[in-house]
XYZ file of C-alpha atoms in Angstrom:
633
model
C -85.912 44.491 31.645
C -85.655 45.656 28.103
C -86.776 44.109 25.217
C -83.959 42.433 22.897
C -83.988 43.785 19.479
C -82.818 41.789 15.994
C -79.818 44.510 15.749
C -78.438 43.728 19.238
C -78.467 40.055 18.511
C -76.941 40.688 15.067
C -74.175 43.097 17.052
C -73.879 39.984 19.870
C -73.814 36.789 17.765
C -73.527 37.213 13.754
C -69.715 38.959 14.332
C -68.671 35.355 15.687
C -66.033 34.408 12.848
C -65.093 30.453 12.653
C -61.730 28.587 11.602
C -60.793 28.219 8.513
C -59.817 24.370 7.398
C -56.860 24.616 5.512
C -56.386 21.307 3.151
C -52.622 19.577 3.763
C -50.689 20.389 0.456
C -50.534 17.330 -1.136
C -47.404 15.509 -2.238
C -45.926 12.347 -2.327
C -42.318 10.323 -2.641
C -42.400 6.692 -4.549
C -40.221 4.315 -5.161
C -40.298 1.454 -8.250
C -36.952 -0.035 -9.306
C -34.335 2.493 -9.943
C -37.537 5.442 -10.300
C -37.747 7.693 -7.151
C -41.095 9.338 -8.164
C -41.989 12.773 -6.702
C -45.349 14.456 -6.867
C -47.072 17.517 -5.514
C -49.657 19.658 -6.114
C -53.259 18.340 -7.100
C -55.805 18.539 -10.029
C -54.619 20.664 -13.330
C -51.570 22.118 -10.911
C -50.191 18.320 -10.232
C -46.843 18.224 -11.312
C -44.088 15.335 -10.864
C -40.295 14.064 -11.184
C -38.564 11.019 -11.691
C -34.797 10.654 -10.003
C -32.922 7.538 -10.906
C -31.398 6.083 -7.685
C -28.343 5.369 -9.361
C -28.282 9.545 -10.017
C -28.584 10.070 -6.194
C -26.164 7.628 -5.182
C -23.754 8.245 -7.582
C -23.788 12.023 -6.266
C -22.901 10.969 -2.657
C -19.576 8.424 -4.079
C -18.576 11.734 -6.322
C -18.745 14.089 -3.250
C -18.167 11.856 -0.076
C -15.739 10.204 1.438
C -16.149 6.346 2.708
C -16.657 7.380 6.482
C -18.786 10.707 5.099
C -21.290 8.438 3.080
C -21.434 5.711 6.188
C -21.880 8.661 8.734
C -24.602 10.347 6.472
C -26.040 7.011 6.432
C -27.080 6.788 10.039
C -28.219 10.960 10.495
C -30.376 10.318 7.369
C -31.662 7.099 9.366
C -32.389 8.332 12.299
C -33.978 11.682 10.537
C -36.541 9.491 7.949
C -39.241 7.309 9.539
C -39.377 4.661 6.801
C -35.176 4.229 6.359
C -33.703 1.895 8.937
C -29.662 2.058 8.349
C -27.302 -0.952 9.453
C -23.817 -0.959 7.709
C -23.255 -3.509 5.712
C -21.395 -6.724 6.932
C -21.381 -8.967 3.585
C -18.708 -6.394 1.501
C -16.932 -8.158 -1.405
C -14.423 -5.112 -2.378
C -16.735 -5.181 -5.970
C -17.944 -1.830 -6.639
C -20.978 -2.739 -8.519
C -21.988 -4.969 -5.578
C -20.699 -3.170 -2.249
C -22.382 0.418 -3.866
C -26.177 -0.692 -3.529
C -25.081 -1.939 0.096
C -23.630 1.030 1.405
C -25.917 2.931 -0.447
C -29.118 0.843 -0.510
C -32.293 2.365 -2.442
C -34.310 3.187 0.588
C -31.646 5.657 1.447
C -31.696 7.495 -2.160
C -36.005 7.497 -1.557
C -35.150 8.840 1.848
C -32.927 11.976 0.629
C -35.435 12.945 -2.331
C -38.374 12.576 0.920
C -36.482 14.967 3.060
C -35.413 17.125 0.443
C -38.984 17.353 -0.495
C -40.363 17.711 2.910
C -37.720 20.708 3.925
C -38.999 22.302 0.673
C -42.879 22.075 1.531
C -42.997 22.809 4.942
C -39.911 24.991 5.601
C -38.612 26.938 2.954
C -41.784 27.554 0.764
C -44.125 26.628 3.972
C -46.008 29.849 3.164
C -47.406 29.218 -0.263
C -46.301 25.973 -1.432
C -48.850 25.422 -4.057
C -47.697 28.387 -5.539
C -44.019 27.501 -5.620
C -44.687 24.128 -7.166
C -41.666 24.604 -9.629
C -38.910 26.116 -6.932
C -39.781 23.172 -5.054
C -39.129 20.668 -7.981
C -35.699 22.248 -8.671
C -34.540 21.946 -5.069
C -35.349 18.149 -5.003
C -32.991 17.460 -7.552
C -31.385 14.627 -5.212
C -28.303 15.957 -4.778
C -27.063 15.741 -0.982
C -25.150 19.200 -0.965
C -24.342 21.080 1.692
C -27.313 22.796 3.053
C -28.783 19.003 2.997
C -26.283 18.688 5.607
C -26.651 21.752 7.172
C -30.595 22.086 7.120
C -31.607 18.327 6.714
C -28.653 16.430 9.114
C -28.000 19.325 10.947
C -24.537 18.965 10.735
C -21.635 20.109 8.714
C -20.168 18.653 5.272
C -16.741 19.225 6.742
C -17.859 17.184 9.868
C -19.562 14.271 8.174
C -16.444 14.194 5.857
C -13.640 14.088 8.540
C -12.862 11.824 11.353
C -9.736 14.035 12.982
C -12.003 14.666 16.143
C -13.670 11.383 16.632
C -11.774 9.766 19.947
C -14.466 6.954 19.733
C -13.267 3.989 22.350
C -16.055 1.921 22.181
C -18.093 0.693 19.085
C -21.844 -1.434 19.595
C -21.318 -1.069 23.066
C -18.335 -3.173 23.798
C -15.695 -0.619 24.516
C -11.764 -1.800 23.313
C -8.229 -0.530 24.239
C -4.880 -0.102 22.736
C -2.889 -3.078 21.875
C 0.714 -3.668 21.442
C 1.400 -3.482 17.687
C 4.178 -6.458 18.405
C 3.140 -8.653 21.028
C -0.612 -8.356 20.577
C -2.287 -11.567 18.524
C -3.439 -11.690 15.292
C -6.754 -11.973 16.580
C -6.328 -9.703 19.371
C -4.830 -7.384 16.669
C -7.405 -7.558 13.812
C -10.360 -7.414 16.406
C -8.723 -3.902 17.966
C -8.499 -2.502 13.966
C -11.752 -3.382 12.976
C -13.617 -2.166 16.335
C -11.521 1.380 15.983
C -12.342 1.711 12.087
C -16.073 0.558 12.786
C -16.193 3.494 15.661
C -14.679 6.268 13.069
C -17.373 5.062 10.175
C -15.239 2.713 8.515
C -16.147 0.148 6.498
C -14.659 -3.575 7.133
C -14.534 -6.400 4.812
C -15.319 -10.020 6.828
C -15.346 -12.918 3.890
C -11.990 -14.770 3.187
C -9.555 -13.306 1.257
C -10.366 -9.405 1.145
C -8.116 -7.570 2.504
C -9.157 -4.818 5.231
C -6.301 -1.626 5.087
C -5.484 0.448 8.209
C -2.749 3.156 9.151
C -1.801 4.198 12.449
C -0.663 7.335 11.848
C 1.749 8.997 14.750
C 3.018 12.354 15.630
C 4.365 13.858 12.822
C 8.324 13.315 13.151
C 10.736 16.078 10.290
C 14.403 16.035 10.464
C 15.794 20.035 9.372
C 14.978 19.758 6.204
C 11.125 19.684 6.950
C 10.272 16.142 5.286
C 8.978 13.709 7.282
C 10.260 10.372 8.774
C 8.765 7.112 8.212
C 7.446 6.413 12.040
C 3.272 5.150 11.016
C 2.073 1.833 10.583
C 0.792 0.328 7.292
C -1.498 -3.305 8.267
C -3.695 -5.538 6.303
C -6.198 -7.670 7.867
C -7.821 -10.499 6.296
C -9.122 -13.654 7.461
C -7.917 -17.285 5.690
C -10.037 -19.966 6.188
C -11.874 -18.379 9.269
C -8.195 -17.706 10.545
C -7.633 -14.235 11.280
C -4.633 -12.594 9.845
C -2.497 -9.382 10.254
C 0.596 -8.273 8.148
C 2.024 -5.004 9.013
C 4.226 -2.640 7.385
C 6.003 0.557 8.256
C 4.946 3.644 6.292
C 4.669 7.410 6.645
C 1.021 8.635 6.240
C 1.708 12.511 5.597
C 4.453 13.251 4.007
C 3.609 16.800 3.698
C 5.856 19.690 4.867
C 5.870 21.642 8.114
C 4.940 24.688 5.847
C 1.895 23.054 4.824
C 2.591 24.017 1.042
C 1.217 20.049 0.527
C -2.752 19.824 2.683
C -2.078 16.524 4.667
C -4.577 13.569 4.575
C -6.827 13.889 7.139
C -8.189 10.622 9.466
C -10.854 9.059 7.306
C -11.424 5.916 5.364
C -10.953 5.921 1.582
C -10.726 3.452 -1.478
C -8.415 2.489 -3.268
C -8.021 0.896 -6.578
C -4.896 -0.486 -8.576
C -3.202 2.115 -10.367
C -0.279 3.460 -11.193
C 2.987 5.969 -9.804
C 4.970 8.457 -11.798
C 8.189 9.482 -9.790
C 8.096 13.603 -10.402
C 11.793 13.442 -11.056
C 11.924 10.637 -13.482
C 10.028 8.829 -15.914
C 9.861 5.789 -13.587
C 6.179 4.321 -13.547
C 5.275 1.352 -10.929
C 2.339 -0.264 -9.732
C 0.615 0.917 -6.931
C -2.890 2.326 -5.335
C -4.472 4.665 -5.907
C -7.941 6.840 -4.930
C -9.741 8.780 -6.888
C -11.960 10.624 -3.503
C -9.435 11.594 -0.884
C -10.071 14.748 1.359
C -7.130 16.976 3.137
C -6.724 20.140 4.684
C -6.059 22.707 2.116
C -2.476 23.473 1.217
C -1.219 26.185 3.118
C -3.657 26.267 5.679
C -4.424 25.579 9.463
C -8.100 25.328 9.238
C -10.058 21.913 8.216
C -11.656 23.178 4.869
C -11.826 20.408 2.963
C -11.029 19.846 -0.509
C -11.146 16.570 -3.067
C -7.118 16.332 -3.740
C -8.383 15.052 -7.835
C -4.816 13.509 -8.009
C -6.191 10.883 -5.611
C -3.549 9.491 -3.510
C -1.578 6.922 -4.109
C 0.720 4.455 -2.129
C 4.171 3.408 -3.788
C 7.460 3.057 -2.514
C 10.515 5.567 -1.127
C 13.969 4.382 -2.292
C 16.598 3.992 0.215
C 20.072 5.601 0.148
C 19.006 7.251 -2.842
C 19.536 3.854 -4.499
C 17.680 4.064 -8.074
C 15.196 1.454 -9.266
C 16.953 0.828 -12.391
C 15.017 -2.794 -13.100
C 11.800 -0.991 -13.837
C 11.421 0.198 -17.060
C 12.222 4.243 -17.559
C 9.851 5.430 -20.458
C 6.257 6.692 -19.744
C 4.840 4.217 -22.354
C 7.681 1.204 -21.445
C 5.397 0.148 -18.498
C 2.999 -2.168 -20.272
C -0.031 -2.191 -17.615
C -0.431 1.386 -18.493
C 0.243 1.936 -22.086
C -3.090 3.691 -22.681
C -4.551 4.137 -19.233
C -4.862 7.307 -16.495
C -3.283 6.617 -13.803
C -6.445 5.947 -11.034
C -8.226 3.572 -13.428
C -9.343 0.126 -12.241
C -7.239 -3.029 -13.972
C -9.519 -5.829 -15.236
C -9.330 -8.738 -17.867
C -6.177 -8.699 -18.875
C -5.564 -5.519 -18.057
C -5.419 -6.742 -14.638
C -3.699 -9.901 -15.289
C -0.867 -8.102 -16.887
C -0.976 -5.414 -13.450
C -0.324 -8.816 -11.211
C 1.724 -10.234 -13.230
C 4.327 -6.874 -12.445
C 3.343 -7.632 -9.115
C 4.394 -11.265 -8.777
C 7.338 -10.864 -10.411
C 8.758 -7.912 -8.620
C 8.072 -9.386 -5.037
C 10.033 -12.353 -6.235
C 12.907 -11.021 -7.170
C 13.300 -7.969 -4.373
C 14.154 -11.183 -2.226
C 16.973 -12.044 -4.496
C 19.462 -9.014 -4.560
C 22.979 -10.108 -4.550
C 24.102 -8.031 -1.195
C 26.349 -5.891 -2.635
C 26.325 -2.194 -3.717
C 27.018 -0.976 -6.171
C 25.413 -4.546 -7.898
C 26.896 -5.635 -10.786
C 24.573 -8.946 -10.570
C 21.111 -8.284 -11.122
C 18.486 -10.169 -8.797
C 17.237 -12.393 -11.714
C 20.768 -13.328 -12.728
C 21.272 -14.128 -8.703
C 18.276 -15.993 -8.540
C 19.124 -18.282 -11.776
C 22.335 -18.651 -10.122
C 21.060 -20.852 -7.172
C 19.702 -22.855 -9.757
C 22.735 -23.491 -11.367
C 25.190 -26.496 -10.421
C 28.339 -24.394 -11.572
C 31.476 -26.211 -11.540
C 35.196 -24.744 -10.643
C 37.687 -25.947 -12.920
C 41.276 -26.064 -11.510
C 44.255 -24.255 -12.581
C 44.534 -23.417 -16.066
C 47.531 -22.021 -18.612
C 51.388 -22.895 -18.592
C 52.618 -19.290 -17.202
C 51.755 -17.540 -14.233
C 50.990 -14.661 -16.569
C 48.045 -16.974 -17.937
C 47.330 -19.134 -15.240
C 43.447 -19.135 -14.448
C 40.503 -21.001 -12.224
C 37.505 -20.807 -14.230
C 33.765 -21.192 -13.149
C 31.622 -22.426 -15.445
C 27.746 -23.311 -16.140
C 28.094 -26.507 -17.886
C 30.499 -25.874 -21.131
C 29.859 -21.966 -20.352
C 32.745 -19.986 -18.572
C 30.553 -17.697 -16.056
C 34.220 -16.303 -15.111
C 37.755 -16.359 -15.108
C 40.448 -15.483 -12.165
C 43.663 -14.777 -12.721
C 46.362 -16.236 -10.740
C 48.352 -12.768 -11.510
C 46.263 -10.699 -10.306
C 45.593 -12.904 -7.135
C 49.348 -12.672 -6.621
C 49.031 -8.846 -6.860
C 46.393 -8.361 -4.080
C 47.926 -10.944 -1.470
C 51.451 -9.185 -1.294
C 49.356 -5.483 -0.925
C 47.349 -6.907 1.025
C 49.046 -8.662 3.576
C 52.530 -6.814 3.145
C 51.897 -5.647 7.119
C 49.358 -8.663 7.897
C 51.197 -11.456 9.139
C 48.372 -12.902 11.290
C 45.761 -13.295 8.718
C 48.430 -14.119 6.195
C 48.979 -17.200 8.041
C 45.335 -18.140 8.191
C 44.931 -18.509 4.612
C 47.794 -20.457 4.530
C 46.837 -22.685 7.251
C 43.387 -23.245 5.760
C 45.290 -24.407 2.775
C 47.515 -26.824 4.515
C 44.126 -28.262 6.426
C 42.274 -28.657 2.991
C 45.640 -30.348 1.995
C 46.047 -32.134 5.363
C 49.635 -32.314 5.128
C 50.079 -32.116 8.994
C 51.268 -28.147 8.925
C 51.348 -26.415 11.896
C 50.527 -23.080 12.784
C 53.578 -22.449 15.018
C 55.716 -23.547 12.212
C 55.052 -19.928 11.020
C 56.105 -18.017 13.919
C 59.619 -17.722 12.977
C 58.856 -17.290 9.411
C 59.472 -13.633 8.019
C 56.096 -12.109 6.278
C 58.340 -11.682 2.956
C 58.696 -15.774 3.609
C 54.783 -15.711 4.403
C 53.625 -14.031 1.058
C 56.355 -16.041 -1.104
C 54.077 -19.333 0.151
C 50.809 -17.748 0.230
C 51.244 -16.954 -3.836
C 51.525 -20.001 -4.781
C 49.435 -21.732 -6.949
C 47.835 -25.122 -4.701
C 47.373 -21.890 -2.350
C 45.401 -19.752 -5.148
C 43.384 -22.592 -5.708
C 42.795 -23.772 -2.062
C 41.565 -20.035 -2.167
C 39.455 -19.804 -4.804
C 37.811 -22.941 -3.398
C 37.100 -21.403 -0.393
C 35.295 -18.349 -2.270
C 33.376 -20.652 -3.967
C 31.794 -22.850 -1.427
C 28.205 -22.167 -1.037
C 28.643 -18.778 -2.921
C 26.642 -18.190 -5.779
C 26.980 -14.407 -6.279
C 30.425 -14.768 -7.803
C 31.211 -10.865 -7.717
C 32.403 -12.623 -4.322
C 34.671 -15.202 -5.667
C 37.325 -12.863 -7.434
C 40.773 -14.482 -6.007
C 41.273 -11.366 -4.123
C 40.645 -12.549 0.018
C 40.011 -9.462 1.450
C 38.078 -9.702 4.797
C 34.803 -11.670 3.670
C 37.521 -14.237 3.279
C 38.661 -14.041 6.280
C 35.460 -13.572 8.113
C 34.512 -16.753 6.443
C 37.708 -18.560 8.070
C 36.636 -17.035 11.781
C 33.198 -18.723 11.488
C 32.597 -21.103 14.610
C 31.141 -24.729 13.882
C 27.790 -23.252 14.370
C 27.878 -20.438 12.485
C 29.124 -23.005 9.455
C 25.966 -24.631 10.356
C 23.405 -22.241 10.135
C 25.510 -20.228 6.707
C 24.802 -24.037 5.305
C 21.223 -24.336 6.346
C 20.778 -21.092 4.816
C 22.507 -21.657 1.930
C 20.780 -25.147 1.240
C 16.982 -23.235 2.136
C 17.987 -20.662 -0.649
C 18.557 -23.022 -3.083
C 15.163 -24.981 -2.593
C 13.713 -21.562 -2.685
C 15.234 -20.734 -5.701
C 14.133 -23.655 -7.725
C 10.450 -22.621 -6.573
C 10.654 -18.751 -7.086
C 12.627 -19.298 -10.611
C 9.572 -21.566 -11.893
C 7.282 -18.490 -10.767
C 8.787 -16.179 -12.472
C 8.824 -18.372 -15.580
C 5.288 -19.041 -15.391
C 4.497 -15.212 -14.740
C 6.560 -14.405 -18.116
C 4.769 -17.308 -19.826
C 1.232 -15.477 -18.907
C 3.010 -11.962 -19.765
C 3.586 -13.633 -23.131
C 0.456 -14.716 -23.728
C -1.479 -11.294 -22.677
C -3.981 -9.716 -25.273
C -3.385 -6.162 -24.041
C 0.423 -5.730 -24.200
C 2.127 -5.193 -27.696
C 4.836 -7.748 -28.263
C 8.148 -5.026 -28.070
C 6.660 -4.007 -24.959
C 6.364 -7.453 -23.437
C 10.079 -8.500 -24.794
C 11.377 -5.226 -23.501
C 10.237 -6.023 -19.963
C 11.371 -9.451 -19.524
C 14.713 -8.052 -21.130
C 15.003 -5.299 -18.418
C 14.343 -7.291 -15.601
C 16.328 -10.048 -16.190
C 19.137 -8.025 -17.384
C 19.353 -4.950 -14.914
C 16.916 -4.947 -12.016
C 19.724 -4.630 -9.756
C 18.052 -3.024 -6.766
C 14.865 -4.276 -5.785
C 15.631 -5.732 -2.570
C 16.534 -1.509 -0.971
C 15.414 -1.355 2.314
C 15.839 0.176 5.618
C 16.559 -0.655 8.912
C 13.778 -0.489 11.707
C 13.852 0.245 15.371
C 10.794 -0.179 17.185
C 8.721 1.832 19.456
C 6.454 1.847 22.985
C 3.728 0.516 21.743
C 5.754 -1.886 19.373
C 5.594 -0.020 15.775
C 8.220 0.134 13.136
C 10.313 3.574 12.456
C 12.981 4.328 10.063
C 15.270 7.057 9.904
C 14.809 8.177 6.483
C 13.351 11.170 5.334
C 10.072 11.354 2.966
C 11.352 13.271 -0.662
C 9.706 16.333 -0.782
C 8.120 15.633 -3.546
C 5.375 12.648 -2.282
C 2.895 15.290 -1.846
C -0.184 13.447 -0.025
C 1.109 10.477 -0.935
C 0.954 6.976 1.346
C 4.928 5.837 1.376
C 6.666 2.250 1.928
C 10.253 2.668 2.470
C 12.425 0.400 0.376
C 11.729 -1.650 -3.284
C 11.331 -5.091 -1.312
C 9.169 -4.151 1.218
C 6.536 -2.137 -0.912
C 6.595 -4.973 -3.165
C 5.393 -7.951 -0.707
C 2.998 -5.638 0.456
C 1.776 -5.186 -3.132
C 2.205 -8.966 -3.217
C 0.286 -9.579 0.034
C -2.904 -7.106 -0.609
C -3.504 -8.739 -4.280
C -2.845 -12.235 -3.624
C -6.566 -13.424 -3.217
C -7.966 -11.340 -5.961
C -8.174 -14.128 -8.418
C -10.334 -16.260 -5.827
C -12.384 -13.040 -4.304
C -12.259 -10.649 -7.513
C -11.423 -7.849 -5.170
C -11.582 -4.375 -7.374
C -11.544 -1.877 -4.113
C -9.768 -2.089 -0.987
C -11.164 0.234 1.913
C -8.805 2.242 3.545
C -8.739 3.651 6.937
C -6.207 6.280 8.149
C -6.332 6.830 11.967
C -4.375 9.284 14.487
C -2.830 7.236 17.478
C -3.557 10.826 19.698
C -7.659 9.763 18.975
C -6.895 6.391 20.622
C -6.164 7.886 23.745
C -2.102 7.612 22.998
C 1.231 9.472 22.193
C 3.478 7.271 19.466
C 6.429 9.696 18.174
């Protein structure tokens, strides 16, 4: 055996080389108040940042939609150890309040960690210490894109849009479709809040605030490419614990088929009060609007996303081209406005003023006079079933002069002529012998002078119309017009076939035009002290310059003919409102109401807790009936 020498050890043993122990780059993410503190590196090469939570916060509102931020929310939870995300269920619709719960400052310390941690152990995994300053300026706090991408492993497109999401089923309890009409309130507000919930939504529970969802259906054009009003508009709210629905008929993408305007993709938004410009006039009303809405790109079939800056807003879509012509028609006549942008929040008196448009626009779209074109504007109507106006009887020596007058106290509201009641009878009923005879007979049973109908059957119609001009007859007439009529473009001496229609009326149809008649003027006496108090606090606002708030209350009492336009509705399977009325061309991405009255209550309805709940932002969720398992057209 031979004899180990020192070289052959040295050549077995000393060539053994041993691990190196690398020390873990050190760095570190802190949180104290609104400081997010960041630090790496160690001894003389320590370095560190500060990020302001409100910084990384405010970068997600800026660059996310509602259901974007909500479904970031939960991939950054379930990516970051120490951030545990549950959506928020005590909302108030107050920015400064609802912005640190949907956004809470664990999540902001939980995008500057990740950001950090992608930095050190991914992209500069290789030499970190020596790319101490690249690393700073990529955590800058700013979710972009390739935090989506690298970080979420998702998309920005995909976090941002809901047009794929088919959810059914939200926390485990899956729901169903409901009939839009015959479903409950509760059965209805439980279905939209489980649906929004399952697309990211966000739902407000407390008394008062008003939850907004669309159910938008296939898109329906006529040949000129605009599309029909055939979606569904519906607040949800809850008062006193009660739950509440109020639903409206809308189109949600009024965009045409050649995609020249991107349409408004499924997704939940905000919106604030604001303001509408109609393109083709100077006609500005109140209405919402957002200032972070996302749509496909104009032009194009793919869903690239792109922030529409104009926001979008909801207002109103006149029917049978009927023109607003109560709302005042200069850019700076519309007093809520005078010096604002049109997506700004309303506050103070601001606000008050904004409501106070509100109020007193609902009010009187439920008082137009029922006739087109209107020569009676809706306040003038409204005043009028106030009024205990009086009908004087026949007036003058000649039948040239001979008058009935109506009058408000010692005020003549009108005059009719006897002359020119003469005139229309013998046109009218030159060929009319039957309904001739009618107005004749109701004169004789006013009279009750024990006439008979078949006394007339003999009687030529030249005989007829020599009776029928009389002047007990005019006035019997006249009479007639008058009862329960306060619109008194109606009571002109000429009985044309209202007149008659009101001598056809059966015993209960007398009834019910009484009841109706009586229930308007209660109404009245109510809706007319509103409106005086709303013009009392117009007065009285600090905002408004004094021609400004004397023009208004001049225009609306004077000429706000046609606020009570609106459509009629047929309804579908699954019990939603449509319209046959095409969207103008021009509501590009806008949210439309058809008709004055009805975008009016619904401006009414959505505001009328604010002064109880403060409510600055409404959330609003658009969703396709095909994702709910459905075909509405």
């Amino acid at each position: 055996m031979g004899r180990a020498t020192f070289d052959n050890f040295q050549d077995k043993f000393l060539t053994i080389e041993f691990p190196t122990v690398v020390e873990p780059f050190p760095w570190d993410v802190t949180r104290e108040g609104e400081d997010i503190t960041f630090t790496l590196g160690a001894g003389e090469d320590e370095k560190s940042e500060v990020h302001k939570t409100t910084d990384v916060r405010k970068f997600l509102f800026e660059n996310f939609n509602w259901n974007g931020i909500v479904h970031f929310m939960h991939l950054l939870s379930d990516k970051n150890d120490n951030f545990t995300y549950t959506r928020p269920t005590d909302l108030k619709g107050i920015p400064a309040d609802d912005d640190i719960l949907i956004i809470p400052d664990e999540a902001t310390e939980a995008i500057i960690y990740e950001q950090a941690k992608y930095a050190i152990e991914t992209t500069y995994a290789d030499a970190p210490a020596d790319n101490i300053d690249n690393i700073l300026n990529d955590v800058d706090g700013k979710a972009k894109t390739d935090f989506s991408s690298d970080i979420l492993e998702t998309t920005y497109e995909d976090l941002l849009k809901e047009e794929d999401n088919t959810a059914m089923e939200y926390d485990g309890q899956s729901f169903a479709m409901v009939n839009l009409q015959t479903a409950s309130e509760t059965e209805l507000y439980d279905f939209l809040k489980n649906v929004m919930l399952a697309r990211n939504g966000l739902w407000l529970e407390e008394d008062g605030l008003m939850n907004l969802v669309s159910i938008r259906r296939e898109m329906v054009t006529s040949t000129t490419e605009d599309v029909g009003f055939n979606d569904s508009m519906i607040l949800a709210w809850k008062d006193g614990g009660v739950k509440k629905i109020k639903q409206y008929i809308a189109t949600t993408e009024p965009w045409k088929i050649n995609k020249k305007n991107g349409k408004m993709l499924p997704q939940t938004t905000n919106m604030f009060l604001g303001l509408h410009k109609f393109v083709s006039s100077k006609v500005i009303i109140p209405a919402f609007r957002s200032k972070n809405v996302y749509r496909k790109k104009p032009q194009s079939d793919d869903n690239k996303l792109e922030s529409n800056d104009k926001g979008l807003d909801i207002h109103f879509k006149l029917i049978s081209n009927r023109k607003p012509v109560g709302i005042p028609t200069a850019v700076d006549s519309y007093g809520v406005a005078y010096n604002r942008n049109n997506v700004d929040t309303y506050y103070g008196d601001d606000r008050e003023a904004y409501l106070t448009v509100v109020k007193i626009y609902k009010i009187l779209s439920d008082w137009g006079a029922g006739n087109t074109p209107k020569s009676i504007s809706c306040y003038k109507n409204l005043e009028n079933y106030t009024k205990d106006f009086t009908l004087s009887g026949v007036l003058g020596s000649t039948d040239t002069d001979k008058k009935i007058q109506i009058k408000d106290g010692e005020n003549v509201e009108k005059n009719i002529k006897l002359s020119s009641y003469q005139a229309y009878v013998g046109a009218k009923y030159a060929s009319n012998k039957n309904d001739a005879v009618k107005l004749l007979m109701y004169h004789h049973e006013q009279s009750n002078d024990g006439t008979l109908e078949s006394s007339y059957d003999d009687t030529a119609i030249a005989d007829v119309l020599k009776e029928l001009k009389k002047e007990e007859v005019f006035e019997s007439i006249v009479k007639l017009q008058f009862h329960e009529e306060k619109n008194f473009d109606n009571v002109d001496g000429q009985p044309g076939g209202g007149t008659i229609t009101k001598l056809n009326r059966t015993t209960v149809q007398k009834t019910n035009d009484t009841n109706t008649y009586n229930e308007k003027v209660n109404k009245a006496t109510t809706d007319l002290n509103e409106i005086t108090n709303a013009f009392a606090v117009w007065d009285t606002n600090t905002v408004l310059p004094e021609d400004l708030k004397n023009r208004f209350q001049n225009t609306v009492k004077m000429v706000a003919n046609d606020l009570d336009s609106k459509a009629v509705t047929t309804i579908d399977n699954f019990g939603g409102k449509e319209i046959d009325d095409n969207v103008s061309g021009w509501s590009t991405g806008c949210q439309v109401i058809p008709g004055v009255q009805e975008f009016f209550h619904f401006m009414y309805d959505i505001t009328k807790y604010i002064d109880s709940t403060n409510q600055e932002r409404w959330y609003y969720t658009i969703i396709e009936s095909s994702s709910l398992g459905i075909t509405l057209n």
